GROMACS .gro file of C-alpha atoms in nm:
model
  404
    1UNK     CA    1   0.000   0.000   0.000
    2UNK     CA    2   0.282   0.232   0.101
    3UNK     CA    3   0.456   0.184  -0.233
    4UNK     CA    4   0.133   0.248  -0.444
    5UNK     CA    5   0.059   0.583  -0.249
    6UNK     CA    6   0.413   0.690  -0.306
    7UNK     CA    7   0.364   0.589  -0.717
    8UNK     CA    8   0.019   0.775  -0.650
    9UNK     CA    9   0.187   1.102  -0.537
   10UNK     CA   10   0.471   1.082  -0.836
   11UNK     CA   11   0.199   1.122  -1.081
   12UNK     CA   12   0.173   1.468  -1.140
   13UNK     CA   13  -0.106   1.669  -1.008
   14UNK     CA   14  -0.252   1.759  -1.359
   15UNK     CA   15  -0.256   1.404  -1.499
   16UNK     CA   16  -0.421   1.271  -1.149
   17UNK     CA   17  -0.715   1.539  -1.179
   18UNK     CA   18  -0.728   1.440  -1.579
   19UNK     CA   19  -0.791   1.064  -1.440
   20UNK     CA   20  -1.103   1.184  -1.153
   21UNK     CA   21  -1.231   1.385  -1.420
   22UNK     CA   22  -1.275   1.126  -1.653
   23UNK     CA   23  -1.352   0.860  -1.363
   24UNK     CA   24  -1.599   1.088  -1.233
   25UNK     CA   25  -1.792   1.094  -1.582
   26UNK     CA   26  -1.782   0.735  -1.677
   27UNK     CA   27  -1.910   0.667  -1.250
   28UNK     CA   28  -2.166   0.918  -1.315
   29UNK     CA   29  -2.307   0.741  -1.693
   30UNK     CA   30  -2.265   0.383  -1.537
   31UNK     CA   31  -2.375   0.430  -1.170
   32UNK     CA   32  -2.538   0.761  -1.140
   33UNK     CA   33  -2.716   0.609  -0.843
   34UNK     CA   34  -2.400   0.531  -0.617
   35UNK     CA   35  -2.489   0.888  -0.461
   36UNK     CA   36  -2.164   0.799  -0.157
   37UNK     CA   37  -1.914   0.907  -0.459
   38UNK     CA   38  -2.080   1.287  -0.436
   39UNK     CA   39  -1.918   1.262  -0.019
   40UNK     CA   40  -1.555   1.257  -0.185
   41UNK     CA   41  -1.672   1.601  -0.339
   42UNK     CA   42  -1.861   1.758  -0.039
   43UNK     CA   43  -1.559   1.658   0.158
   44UNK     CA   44  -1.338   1.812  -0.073
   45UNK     CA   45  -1.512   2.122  -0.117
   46UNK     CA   46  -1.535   2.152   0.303
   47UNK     CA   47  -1.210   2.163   0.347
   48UNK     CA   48  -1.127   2.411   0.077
   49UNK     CA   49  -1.396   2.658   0.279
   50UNK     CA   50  -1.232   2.560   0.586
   51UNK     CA   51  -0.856   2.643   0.475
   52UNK     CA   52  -0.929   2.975   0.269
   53UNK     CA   53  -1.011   3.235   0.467
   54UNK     CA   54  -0.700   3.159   0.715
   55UNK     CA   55  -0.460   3.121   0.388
   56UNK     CA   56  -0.614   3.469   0.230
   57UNK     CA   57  -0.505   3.610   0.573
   58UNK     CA   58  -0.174   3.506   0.663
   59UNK     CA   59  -0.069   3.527   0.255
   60UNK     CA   60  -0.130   3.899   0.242
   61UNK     CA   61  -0.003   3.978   0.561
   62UNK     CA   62   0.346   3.816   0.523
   63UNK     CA   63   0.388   3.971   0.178
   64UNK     CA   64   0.319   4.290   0.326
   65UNK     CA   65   0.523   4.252   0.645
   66UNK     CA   66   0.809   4.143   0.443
   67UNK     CA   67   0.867   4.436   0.202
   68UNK     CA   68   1.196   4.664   0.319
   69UNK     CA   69   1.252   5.048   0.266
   70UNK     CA   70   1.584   5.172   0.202
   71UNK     CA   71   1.749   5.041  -0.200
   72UNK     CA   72   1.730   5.281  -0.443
   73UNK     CA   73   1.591   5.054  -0.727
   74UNK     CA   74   1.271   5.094  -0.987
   75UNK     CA   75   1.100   4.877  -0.784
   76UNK     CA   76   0.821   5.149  -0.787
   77UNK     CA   77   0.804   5.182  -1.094
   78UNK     CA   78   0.750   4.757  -1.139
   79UNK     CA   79   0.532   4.804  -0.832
   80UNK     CA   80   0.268   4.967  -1.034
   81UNK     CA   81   0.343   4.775  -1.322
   82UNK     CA   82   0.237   4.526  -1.125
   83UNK     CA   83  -0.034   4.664  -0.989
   84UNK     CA   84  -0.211   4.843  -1.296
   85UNK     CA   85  -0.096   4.516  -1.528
   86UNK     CA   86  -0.370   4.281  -1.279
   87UNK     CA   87  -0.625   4.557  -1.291
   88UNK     CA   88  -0.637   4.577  -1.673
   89UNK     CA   89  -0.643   4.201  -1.720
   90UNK     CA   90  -0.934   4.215  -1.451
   91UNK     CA   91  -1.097   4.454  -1.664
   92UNK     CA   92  -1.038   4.235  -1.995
   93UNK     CA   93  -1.180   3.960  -1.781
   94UNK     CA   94  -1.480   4.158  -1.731
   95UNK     CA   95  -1.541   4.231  -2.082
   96UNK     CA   96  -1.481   3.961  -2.229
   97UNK     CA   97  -1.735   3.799  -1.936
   98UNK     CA   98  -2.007   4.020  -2.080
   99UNK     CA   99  -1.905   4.002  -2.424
  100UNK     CA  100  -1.983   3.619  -2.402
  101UNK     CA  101  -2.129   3.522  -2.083
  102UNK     CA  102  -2.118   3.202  -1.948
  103UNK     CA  103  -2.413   3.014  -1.712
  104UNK     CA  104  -2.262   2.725  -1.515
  105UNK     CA  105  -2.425   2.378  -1.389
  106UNK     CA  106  -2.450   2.456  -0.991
  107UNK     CA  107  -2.593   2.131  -0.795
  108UNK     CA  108  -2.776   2.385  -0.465
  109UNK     CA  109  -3.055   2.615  -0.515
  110UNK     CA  110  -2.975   2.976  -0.451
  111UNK     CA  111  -3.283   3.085  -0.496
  112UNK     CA  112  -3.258   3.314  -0.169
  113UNK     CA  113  -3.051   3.533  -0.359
  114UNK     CA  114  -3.123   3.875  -0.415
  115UNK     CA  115  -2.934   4.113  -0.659
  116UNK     CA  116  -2.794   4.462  -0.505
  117UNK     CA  117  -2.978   4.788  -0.543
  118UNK     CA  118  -2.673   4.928  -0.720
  119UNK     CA  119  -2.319   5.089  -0.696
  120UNK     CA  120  -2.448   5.277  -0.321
  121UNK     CA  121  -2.526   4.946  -0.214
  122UNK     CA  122  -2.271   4.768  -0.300
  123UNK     CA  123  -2.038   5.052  -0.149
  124UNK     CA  124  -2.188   4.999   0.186
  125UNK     CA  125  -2.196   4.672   0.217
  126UNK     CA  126  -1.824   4.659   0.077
  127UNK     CA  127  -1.737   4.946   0.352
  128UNK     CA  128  -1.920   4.744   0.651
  129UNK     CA  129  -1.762   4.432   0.603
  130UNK     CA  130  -1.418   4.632   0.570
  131UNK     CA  131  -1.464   4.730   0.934
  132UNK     CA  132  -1.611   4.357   1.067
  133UNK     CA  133  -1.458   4.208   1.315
  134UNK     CA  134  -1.196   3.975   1.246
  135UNK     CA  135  -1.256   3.689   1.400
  136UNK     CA  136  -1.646   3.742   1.295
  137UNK     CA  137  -1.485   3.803   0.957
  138UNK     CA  138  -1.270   3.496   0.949
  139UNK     CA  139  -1.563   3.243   1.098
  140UNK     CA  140  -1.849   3.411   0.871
  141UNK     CA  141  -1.614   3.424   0.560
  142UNK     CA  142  -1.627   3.772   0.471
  143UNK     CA  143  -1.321   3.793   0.237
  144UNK     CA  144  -1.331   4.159   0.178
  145UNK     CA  145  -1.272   4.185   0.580
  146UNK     CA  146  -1.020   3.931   0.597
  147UNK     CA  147  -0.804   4.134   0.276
  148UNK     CA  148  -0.833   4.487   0.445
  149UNK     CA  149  -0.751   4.299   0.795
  150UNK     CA  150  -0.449   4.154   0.618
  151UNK     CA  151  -0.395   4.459   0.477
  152UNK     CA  152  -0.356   4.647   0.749
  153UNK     CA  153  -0.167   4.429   0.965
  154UNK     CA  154   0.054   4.379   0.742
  155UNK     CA  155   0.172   4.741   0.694
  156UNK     CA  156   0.163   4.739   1.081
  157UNK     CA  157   0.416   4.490   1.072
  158UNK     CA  158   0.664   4.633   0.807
  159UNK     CA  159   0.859   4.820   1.155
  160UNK     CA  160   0.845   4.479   1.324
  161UNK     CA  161   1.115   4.259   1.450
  162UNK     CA  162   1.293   4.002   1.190
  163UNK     CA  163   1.133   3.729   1.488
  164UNK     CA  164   0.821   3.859   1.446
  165UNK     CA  165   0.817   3.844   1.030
  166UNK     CA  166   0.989   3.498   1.041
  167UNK     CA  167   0.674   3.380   1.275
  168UNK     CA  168   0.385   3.485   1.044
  169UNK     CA  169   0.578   3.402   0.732
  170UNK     CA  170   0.588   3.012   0.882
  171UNK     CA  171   0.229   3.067   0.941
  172UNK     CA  172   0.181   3.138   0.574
  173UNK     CA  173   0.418   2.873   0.455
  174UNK     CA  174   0.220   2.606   0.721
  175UNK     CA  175  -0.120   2.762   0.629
  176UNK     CA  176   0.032   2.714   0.226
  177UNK     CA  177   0.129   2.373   0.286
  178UNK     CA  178  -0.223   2.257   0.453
  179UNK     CA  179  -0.349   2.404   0.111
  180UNK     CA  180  -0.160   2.183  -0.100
  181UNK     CA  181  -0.255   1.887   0.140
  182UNK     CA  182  -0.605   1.951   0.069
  183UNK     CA  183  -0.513   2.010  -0.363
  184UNK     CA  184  -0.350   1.700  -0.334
  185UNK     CA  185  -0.723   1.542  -0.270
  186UNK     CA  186  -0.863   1.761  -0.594
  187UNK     CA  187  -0.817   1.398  -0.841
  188UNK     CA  188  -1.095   1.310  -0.568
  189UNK     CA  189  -1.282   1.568  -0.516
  190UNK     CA  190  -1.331   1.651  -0.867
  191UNK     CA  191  -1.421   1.273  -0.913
  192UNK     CA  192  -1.739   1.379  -0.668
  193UNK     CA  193  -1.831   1.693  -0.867
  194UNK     CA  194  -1.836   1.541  -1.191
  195UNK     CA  195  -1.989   1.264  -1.074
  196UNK     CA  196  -2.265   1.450  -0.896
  197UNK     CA  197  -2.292   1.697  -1.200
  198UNK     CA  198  -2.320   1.386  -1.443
  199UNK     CA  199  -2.545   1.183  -1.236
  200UNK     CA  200  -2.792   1.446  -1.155
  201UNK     CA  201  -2.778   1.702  -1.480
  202UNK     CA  202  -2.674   1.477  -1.792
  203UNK     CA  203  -2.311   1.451  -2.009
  204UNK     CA  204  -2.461   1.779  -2.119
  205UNK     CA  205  -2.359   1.963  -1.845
  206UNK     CA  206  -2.011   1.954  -1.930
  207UNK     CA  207  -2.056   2.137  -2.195
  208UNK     CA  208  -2.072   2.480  -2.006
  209UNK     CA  209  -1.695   2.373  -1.883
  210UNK     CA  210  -1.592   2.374  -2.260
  211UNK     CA  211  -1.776   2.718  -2.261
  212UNK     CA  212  -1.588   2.815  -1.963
  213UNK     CA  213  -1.212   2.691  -2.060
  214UNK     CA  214  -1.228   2.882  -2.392
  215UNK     CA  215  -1.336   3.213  -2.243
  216UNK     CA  216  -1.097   3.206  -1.967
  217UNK     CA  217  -0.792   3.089  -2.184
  218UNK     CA  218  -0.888   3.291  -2.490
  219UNK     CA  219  -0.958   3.622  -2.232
  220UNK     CA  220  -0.567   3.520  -2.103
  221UNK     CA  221  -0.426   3.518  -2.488
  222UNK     CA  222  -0.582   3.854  -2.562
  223UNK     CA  223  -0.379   3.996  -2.226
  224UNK     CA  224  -0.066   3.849  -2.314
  225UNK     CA  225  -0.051   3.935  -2.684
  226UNK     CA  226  -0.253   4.257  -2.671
  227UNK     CA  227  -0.272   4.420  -2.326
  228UNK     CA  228   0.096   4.327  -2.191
  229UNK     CA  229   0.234   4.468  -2.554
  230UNK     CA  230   0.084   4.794  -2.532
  231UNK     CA  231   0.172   4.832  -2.179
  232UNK     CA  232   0.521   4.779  -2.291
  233UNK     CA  233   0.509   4.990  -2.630
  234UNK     CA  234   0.399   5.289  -2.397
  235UNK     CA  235   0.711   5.266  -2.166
  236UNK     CA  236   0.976   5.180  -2.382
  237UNK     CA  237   0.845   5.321  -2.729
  238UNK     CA  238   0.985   5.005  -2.897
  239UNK     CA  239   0.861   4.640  -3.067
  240UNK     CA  240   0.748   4.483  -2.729
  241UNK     CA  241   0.702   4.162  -2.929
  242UNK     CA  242   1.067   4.009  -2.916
  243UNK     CA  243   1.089   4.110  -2.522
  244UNK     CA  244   0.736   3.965  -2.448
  245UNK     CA  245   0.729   3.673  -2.696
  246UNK     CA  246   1.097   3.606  -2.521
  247UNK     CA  247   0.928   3.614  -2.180
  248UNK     CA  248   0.640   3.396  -2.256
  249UNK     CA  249   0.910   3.130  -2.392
  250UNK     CA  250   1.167   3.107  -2.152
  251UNK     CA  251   0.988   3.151  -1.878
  252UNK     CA  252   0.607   3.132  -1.947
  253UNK     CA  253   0.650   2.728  -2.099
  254UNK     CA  254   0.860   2.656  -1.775
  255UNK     CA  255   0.556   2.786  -1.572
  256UNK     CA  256   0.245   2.650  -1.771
  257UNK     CA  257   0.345   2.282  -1.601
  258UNK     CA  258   0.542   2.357  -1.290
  259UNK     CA  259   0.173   2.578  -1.194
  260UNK     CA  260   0.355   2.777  -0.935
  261UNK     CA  261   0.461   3.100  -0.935
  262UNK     CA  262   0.658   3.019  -0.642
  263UNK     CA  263   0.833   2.724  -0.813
  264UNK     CA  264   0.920   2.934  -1.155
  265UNK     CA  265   1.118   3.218  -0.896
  266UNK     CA  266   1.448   3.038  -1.050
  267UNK     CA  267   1.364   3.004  -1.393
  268UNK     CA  268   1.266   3.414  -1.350
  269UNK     CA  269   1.606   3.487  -1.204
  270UNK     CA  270   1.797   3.313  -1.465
  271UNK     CA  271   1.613   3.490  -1.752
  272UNK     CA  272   1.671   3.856  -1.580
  273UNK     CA  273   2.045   3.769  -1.567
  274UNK     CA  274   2.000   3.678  -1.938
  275UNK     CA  275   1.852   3.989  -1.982
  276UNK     CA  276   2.112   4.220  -1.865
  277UNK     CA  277   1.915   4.342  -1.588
  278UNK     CA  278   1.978   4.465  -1.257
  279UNK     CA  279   2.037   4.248  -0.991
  280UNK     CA  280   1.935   4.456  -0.650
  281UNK     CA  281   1.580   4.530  -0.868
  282UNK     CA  282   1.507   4.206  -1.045
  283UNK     CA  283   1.606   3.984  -0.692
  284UNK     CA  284   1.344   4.156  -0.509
  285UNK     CA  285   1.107   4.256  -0.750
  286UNK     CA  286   1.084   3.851  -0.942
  287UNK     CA  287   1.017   3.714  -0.536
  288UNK     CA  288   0.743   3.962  -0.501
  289UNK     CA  289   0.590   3.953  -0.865
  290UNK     CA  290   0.543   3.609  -0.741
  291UNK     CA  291   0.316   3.701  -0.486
  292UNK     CA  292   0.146   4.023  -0.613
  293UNK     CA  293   0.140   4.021  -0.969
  294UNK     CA  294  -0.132   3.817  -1.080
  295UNK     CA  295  -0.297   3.906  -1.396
  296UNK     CA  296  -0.411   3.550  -1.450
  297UNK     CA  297  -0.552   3.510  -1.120
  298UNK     CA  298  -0.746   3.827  -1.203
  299UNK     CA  299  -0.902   3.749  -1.501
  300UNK     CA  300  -0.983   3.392  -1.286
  301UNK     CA  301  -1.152   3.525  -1.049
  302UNK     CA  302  -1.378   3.783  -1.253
  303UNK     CA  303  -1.463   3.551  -1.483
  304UNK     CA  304  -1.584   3.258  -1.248
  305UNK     CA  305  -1.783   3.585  -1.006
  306UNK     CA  306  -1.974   3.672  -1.326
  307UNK     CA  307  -2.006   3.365  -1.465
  308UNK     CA  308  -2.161   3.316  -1.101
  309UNK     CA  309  -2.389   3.599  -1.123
  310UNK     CA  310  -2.503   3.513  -1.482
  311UNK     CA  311  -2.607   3.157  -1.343
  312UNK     CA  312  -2.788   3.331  -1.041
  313UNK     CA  313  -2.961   3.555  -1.283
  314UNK     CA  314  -2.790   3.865  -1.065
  315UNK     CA  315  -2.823   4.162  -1.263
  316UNK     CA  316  -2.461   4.359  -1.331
  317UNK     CA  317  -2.435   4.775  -1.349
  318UNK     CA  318  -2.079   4.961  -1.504
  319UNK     CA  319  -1.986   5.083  -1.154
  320UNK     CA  320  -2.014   4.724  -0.973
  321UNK     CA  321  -1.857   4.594  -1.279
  322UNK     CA  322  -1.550   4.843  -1.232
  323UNK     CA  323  -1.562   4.765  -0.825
  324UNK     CA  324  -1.509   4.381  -0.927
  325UNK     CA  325  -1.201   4.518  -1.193
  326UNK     CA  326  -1.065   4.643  -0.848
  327UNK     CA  327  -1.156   4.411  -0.625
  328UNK     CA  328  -1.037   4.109  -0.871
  329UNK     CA  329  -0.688   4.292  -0.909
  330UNK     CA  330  -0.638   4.348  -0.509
  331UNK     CA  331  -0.795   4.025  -0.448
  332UNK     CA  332  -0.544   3.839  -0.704
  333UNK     CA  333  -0.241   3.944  -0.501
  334UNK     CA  334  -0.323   3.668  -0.213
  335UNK     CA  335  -0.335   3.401  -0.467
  336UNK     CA  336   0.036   3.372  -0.429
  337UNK     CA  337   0.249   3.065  -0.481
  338UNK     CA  338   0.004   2.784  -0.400
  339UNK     CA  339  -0.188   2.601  -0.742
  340UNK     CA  340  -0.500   2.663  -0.760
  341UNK     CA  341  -0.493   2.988  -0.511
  342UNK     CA  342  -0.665   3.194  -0.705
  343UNK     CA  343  -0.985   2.961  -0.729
  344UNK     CA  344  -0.972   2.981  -0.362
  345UNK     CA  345  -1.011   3.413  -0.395
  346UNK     CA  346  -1.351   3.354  -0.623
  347UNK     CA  347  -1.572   3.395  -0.303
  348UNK     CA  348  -1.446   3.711  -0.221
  349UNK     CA  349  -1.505   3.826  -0.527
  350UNK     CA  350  -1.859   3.688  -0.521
  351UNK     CA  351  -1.931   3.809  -0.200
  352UNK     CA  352  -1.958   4.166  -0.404
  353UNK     CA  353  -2.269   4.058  -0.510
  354UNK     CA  354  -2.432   3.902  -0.190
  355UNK     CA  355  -2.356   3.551  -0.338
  356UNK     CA  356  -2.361   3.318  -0.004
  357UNK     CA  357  -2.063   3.135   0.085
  358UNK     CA  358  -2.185   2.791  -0.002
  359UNK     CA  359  -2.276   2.861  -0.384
  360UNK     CA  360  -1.924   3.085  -0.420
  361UNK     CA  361  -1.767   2.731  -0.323
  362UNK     CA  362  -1.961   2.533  -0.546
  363UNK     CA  363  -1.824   2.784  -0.832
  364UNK     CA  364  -1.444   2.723  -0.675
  365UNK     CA  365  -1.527   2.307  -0.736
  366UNK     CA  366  -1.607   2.417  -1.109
  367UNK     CA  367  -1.317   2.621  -1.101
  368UNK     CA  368  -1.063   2.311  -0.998
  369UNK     CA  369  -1.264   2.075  -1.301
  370UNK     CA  370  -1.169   2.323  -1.549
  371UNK     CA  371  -0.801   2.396  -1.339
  372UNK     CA  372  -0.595   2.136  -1.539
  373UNK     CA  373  -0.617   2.402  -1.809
  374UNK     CA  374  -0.712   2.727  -1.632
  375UNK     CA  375  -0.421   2.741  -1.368
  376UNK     CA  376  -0.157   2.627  -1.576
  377UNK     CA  377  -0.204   2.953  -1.868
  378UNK     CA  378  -0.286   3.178  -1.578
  379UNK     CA  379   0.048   3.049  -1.390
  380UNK     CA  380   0.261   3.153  -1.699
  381UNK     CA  381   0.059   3.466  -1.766
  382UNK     CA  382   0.152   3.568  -1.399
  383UNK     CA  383   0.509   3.441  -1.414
  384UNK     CA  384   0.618   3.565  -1.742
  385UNK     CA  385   0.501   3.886  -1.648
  386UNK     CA  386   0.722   3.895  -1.366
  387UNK     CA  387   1.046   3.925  -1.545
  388UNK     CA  388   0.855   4.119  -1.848
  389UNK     CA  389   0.703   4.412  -1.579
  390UNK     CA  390   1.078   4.441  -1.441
  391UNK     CA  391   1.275   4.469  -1.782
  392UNK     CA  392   1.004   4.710  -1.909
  393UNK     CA  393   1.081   4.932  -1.568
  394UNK     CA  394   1.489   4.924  -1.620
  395UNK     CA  395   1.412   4.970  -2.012
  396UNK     CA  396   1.186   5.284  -1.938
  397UNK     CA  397   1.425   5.408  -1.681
  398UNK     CA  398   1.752   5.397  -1.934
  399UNK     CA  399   1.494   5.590  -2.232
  400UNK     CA  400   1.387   5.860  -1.966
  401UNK     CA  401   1.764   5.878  -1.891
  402UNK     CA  402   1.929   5.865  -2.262
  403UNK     CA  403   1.619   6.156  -2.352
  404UNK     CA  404   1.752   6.344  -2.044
   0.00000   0.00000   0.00000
């Protein structure tokens, strides 16, 4: 037994969720009425809510707590690369969501529902469960508390003592490592999804996945070949095709199967030496592109909240659709390092709309069928962008400084 669970774990994640999937589908055709398979999916999805909220916490607040003053590098400058890169691939993600909107196959009724007034609404109940409680935020699930608790701590904890940031960074990595405990389970758990989808809805429920996988991956092309090049054409008033195609190659291939950011942090620093670049910027700001830059994860987690409120029949106004462009982009940066973090962000994004907790998570178990495709192009969107945001920052630097 020991020897088959250690062949079990040496098959790569991908290739074991490929195998429930298909399980799942031909146990749901054959024995649609062997209803104990749906417990490996309930269990699965349980832990996932259980784990989240604590990992959205201490992932933030290390990354925050971590970041040192002092080095005169353009790490501001690939700061809000960074940050304005995510936000426009949120706000692809959005248009491309209501461009071609997708309904998914959820198995619980959500019929209690109810759409928000509009924009004023939403604003207060975004700016009430900013100020919640944190333990009422952390046992209730109210993302948007636990970010701006994280948040804030975090920043708290910039002028605290190395002890102190070593601590809550072994929370995180503990908390991180619980997480990919539980993924490990997904070749399961999506073995109960499909199976309960199958069993209860028809083969032709699937075909809302296919839906799915082409918007998110085709939304993901157009921000790497369109977006990401005219971000670069406006700083360094060159081609940006060689540098991005480059970036996309060397280290965007590398990422698509490792499916960590985290993992691809070598890979990144090799290619920046490769590049020319400079050393004191590109070995802080490839670590921390790694955690915050996550223009994949973004147009993830917008996609799968609409796609949510499309299902729910939730109507959708400009301004909340610009507060989820936000929210997506702020909510993508604690997505960091673990495969499949973003999916585990969609709730918070969901609860923008008053979506309860227990349909959000329902979304996050479509969100891990679809993964073995989704989270490896978002992975090298986000980690290709990494060494791309931090050579467009030197580049643009040297210009300003040759036109000088």
């Amino acid at each position: 037994m020991k020897k088959l669970l250690q062949e079990w774990n040496e098959i790569s994640l991908v290739k074991r969720i490929v195998m429930g999937l298909i399980v799942g589908i031909i146990l749901g055709l054959v024995v649609p009425q062997a209803t104990i398979i749906t417990l490996f999916g309930e269990l699965f999805v349980g832990a996932l809510k259980g784990a989240a909220p604590i990992l959205v916490l201490f992932l933030v607040m290390s990354a925050l707590s971590k970041h040192e003053k002092g080095k005169k590098t353009n790490m501001k400058q690939v700061i809000m690369l960074y940050l304005v890169g995510t936000f426009l691939a949120g706000c692809v993600a959005v248009i491309a969501s209501f461009l071609f909107p997708i309904t998914l196959t959820l198995t619980e009724s959500a019929s209690d529902v109810t759409a928000p007034g509009g924009v004023g609404e939403v604003m207060k109940a975004l700016l009430l469960n900013v100020v919640s409680n944190p333990v009422d935020a952390l046992v209730n699930a109210n993302y948007i508390g636990i970010l701006a608790w994280a948040v804030l701590l975090g920043i708290a904890l910039r002028h605290a003592s190395a002890t102190t940031k070593t601590m809550i960074e072994n929370f995180s990595d503990a908390v991180s490592q619980i997480v990919r405990w539980i993924i490990s389970f997904a070749p399961f758990g999506v073995m109960g999804l499909v199976f309960r989808t199958i069993s209860e809805q028809g083969i032709h429920a699937l075909l809302s996945y296919g839906h799915l996988i082409l918007l998110l991956v085709g939304t993901m092309l157009v921000d790497a070949l369109i977006v990401n090049p005219i971000i670069t054409f406006v700083m360094i008033r060159k081609n940006p095709y060689p540098l991005v195609l480059k970036c996309l190659k060397d280290s965007g291939i590398t990422a698509f199967f490792t499916r960590s950011s985290a993992a691809n942090i070598p890979v990144n620093m090799k290619l920046c030496e490769e590049l020319g670049l400079d050393e004191d910027t590109y070995s802080v700001s490839i670590p921390l592109g790694a955690t915050i830059n996550m223009g994949g994860a973004a147009i993830t987690i917008a996609i799968l909240a609409l796609s949510a409120t499309f299902t729910l029949g939730i109507q959708v106004d400009v301004g909340t659709a610009i507060i989820l462009s936000v929210l997506s982009a702020v909510s993508a940066c604690g997505a960091s390092g673990v495969a499949g973090g973003s999916l585990l962000l969609v709730p918070l994004a969901c609860s923008l709309f008053g979506i309860p907790n227990d349909v959000a998570m329902q979304v996050v178990g479509v969100g891990f069928i679809v993964g073995v495709i989704q989270d490896s192009c978002e992975t090298a969107i986000n980690s290709s962008t990494d060494v791309l945001y931090t050579a467009v920052a030197e580049l643009s630097q040297k210009r300003k400084t040759i036109s000088e």
